[in-house]
Amino acid sequence: METAKQAANYVSETVQGAISGASKETNKEVAKDSNAPVGTRLSAAKDAVGDKMDQSGHNAKADAHKEIAKN
């Protein structure tokens, strides 16, 4: 039962990490868009940094759940 729970947590964290990664890439593109207002670009850059931190956290949690599920 615990292995199944850890596997489900692994999948959930992996998906959340992928979503954060996609959001990060979108925000990076907005930040680079010279046609966007400066405020929008700065906000997107800040959001991209936050998304990267979220992505790293989710990926680390996914790895931990994967290791626990193996044992």
JSON list of C-alpha atoms in Angstrom, two decimals:
[
{"chain": "A", "resi": 1, "resn": "MET", "atom": "CA", "xyz": [0.00, 0.00, 0.00]},
{"chain": "A", "resi": 2, "resn": "GLU", "atom": "CA", "xyz": [2.80, 2.41, 0.93]},
{"chain": "A", "resi": 3, "resn": "THR", "atom": "CA", "xyz": [4.60, 1.71, -2.36]},
{"chain": "A", "resi": 4, "resn": "ALA", "atom": "CA", "xyz": [1.46, 2.59, -4.33]},
{"chain": "A", "resi": 5, "resn": "LYS", "atom": "CA", "xyz": [1.08, 5.82, -2.35]},
{"chain": "A", "resi": 6, "resn": "GLN", "atom": "CA", "xyz": [4.71, 6.76, -3.01]},
{"chain": "A", "resi": 7, "resn": "ALA", "atom": "CA", "xyz": [4.31, 5.94, -6.71]},
{"chain": "A", "resi": 8, "resn": "ALA", "atom": "CA", "xyz": [1.23, 8.18, -6.90]},
{"chain": "A", "resi": 9, "resn": "ASN", "atom": "CA", "xyz": [3.12, 10.96, -5.12]},
{"chain": "A", "resi": 10, "resn": "TYR", "atom": "CA", "xyz": [6.01, 10.51, -7.58]},
{"chain": "A", "resi": 11, "resn": "VAL", "atom": "CA", "xyz": [3.67, 10.90, -10.55]},
{"chain": "A", "resi": 12, "resn": "SER", "atom": "CA", "xyz": [1.98, 13.93, -8.99]},
{"chain": "A", "resi": 13, "resn": "GLU", "atom": "CA", "xyz": [5.28, 15.70, -8.26]},
{"chain": "A", "resi": 14, "resn": "THR", "atom": "CA", "xyz": [6.61, 14.85, -11.73]},
{"chain": "A", "resi": 15, "resn": "VAL", "atom": "CA", "xyz": [3.53, 16.39, -13.36]},
{"chain": "A", "resi": 16, "resn": "GLN", "atom": "CA", "xyz": [3.72, 19.48, -11.15]},
{"chain": "A", "resi": 17, "resn": "GLY", "atom": "CA", "xyz": [7.41, 19.83, -12.02]},
{"chain": "A", "resi": 18, "resn": "ALA", "atom": "CA", "xyz": [6.60, 19.65, -15.72]},
{"chain": "A", "resi": 19, "resn": "ILE", "atom": "CA", "xyz": [3.89, 22.29, -15.35]},
{"chain": "A", "resi": 20, "resn": "SER", "atom": "CA", "xyz": [6.30, 24.59, -13.50]},
{"chain": "A", "resi": 21, "resn": "GLY", "atom": "CA", "xyz": [8.88, 24.01, -16.24]},
{"chain": "A", "resi": 22, "resn": "ALA", "atom": "CA", "xyz": [6.41, 24.94, -18.96]},
{"chain": "A", "resi": 23, "resn": "SER", "atom": "CA", "xyz": [5.37, 28.06, -17.06]},
{"chain": "A", "resi": 24, "resn": "LYS", "atom": "CA", "xyz": [9.03, 28.99, -16.59]},
{"chain": "A", "resi": 25, "resn": "GLU", "atom": "CA", "xyz": [9.68, 28.74, -20.33]},
{"chain": "A", "resi": 26, "resn": "THR", "atom": "CA", "xyz": [6.61, 30.82, -21.15]},
{"chain": "A", "resi": 27, "resn": "ASN", "atom": "CA", "xyz": [7.67, 33.50, -18.67]},
{"chain": "A", "resi": 28, "resn": "LYS", "atom": "CA", "xyz": [11.19, 33.52, -20.09]},
{"chain": "A", "resi": 29, "resn": "GLU", "atom": "CA", "xyz": [9.80, 34.19, -23.56]},
{"chain": "A", "resi": 30, "resn": "VAL", "atom": "CA", "xyz": [7.64, 37.05, -22.28]},
{"chain": "A", "resi": 31, "resn": "ALA", "atom": "CA", "xyz": [10.63, 38.50, -20.43]},
{"chain": "A", "resi": 32, "resn": "LYS", "atom": "CA", "xyz": [12.64, 38.48, -23.68]},
{"chain": "A", "resi": 33, "resn": "ASP", "atom": "CA", "xyz": [9.83, 40.04, -25.77]},
{"chain": "A", "resi": 34, "resn": "SER", "atom": "CA", "xyz": [11.02, 43.55, -26.62]},
{"chain": "A", "resi": 35, "resn": "ASN", "atom": "CA", "xyz": [7.47, 44.48, -27.70]},
{"chain": "A", "resi": 36, "resn": "ALA", "atom": "CA", "xyz": [6.06, 43.84, -24.20]},
{"chain": "A", "resi": 37, "resn": "PRO", "atom": "CA", "xyz": [5.91, 46.66, -21.66]},
{"chain": "A", "resi": 38, "resn": "VAL", "atom": "CA", "xyz": [8.86, 46.84, -19.26]},
{"chain": "A", "resi": 39, "resn": "GLY", "atom": "CA", "xyz": [6.68, 46.10, -16.23]},
{"chain": "A", "resi": 40, "resn": "THR", "atom": "CA", "xyz": [5.31, 42.97, -17.89]},
{"chain": "A", "resi": 41, "resn": "ARG", "atom": "CA", "xyz": [8.79, 41.82, -18.79]},
{"chain": "A", "resi": 42, "resn": "LEU", "atom": "CA", "xyz": [10.08, 42.34, -15.25]},
{"chain": "A", "resi": 43, "resn": "SER", "atom": "CA", "xyz": [7.11, 40.52, -13.77]},
{"chain": "A", "resi": 44, "resn": "ALA", "atom": "CA", "xyz": [7.60, 37.61, -16.18]},
{"chain": "A", "resi": 45, "resn": "ALA", "atom": "CA", "xyz": [11.30, 37.41, -15.30]},
{"chain": "A", "resi": 46, "resn": "LYS", "atom": "CA", "xyz": [10.46, 37.29, -11.58]},
{"chain": "A", "resi": 47, "resn": "ASP", "atom": "CA", "xyz": [7.82, 34.64, -12.22]},
{"chain": "A", "resi": 48, "resn": "ALA", "atom": "CA", "xyz": [10.29, 32.57, -14.27]},
{"chain": "A", "resi": 49, "resn": "VAL", "atom": "CA", "xyz": [12.69, 32.50, -11.32]},
{"chain": "A", "resi": 50, "resn": "GLY", "atom": "CA", "xyz": [9.87, 31.40, -9.01]},
{"chain": "A", "resi": 51, "resn": "ASP", "atom": "CA", "xyz": [8.78, 28.73, -11.48]},
{"chain": "A", "resi": 52, "resn": "LYS", "atom": "CA", "xyz": [12.35, 27.40, -11.66]},
{"chain": "A", "resi": 53, "resn": "MET", "atom": "CA", "xyz": [12.46, 27.12, -7.88]},
{"chain": "A", "resi": 54, "resn": "ASP", "atom": "CA", "xyz": [9.09, 25.34, -7.88]},
{"chain": "A", "resi": 55, "resn": "GLN", "atom": "CA", "xyz": [10.25, 23.00, -10.64]},
{"chain": "A", "resi": 56, "resn": "SER", "atom": "CA", "xyz": [13.41, 22.10, -8.74]},
{"chain": "A", "resi": 57, "resn": "GLY", "atom": "CA", "xyz": [11.44, 21.44, -5.56]},
{"chain": "A", "resi": 58, "resn": "HIS", "atom": "CA", "xyz": [8.91, 19.23, -7.30]},
{"chain": "A", "resi": 59, "resn": "ASN", "atom": "CA", "xyz": [11.64, 17.27, -9.07]},
{"chain": "A", "resi": 60, "resn": "ALA", "atom": "CA", "xyz": [13.49, 16.73, -5.79]},
{"chain": "A", "resi": 61, "resn": "LYS", "atom": "CA", "xyz": [10.29, 15.52, -4.11]},
{"chain": "A", "resi": 62, "resn": "ALA", "atom": "CA", "xyz": [9.56, 13.23, -7.07]},
{"chain": "A", "resi": 63, "resn": "ASP", "atom": "CA", "xyz": [13.03, 11.69, -6.76]},
{"chain": "A", "resi": 64, "resn": "ALA", "atom": "CA", "xyz": [12.51, 11.16, -3.03]},
{"chain": "A", "resi": 65, "resn": "HIS", "atom": "CA", "xyz": [9.13, 9.45, -3.59]},
{"chain": "A", "resi": 66, "resn": "LYS", "atom": "CA", "xyz": [10.68, 7.27, -6.27]},
{"chain": "A", "resi": 67, "resn": "GLU", "atom": "CA", "xyz": [13.45, 6.14, -3.94]},
{"chain": "A", "resi": 68, "resn": "ILE", "atom": "CA", "xyz": [11.01, 5.39, -1.12]},
{"chain": "A", "resi": 69, "resn": "ALA", "atom": "CA", "xyz": [8.77, 3.42, -3.48]},
{"chain": "A", "resi": 70, "resn": "LYS", "atom": "CA", "xyz": [11.74, 1.25, -4.52]},
{"chain": "A", "resi": 71, "resn": "ASN", "atom": "CA", "xyz": [12.41, 0.13, -0.95]}
]
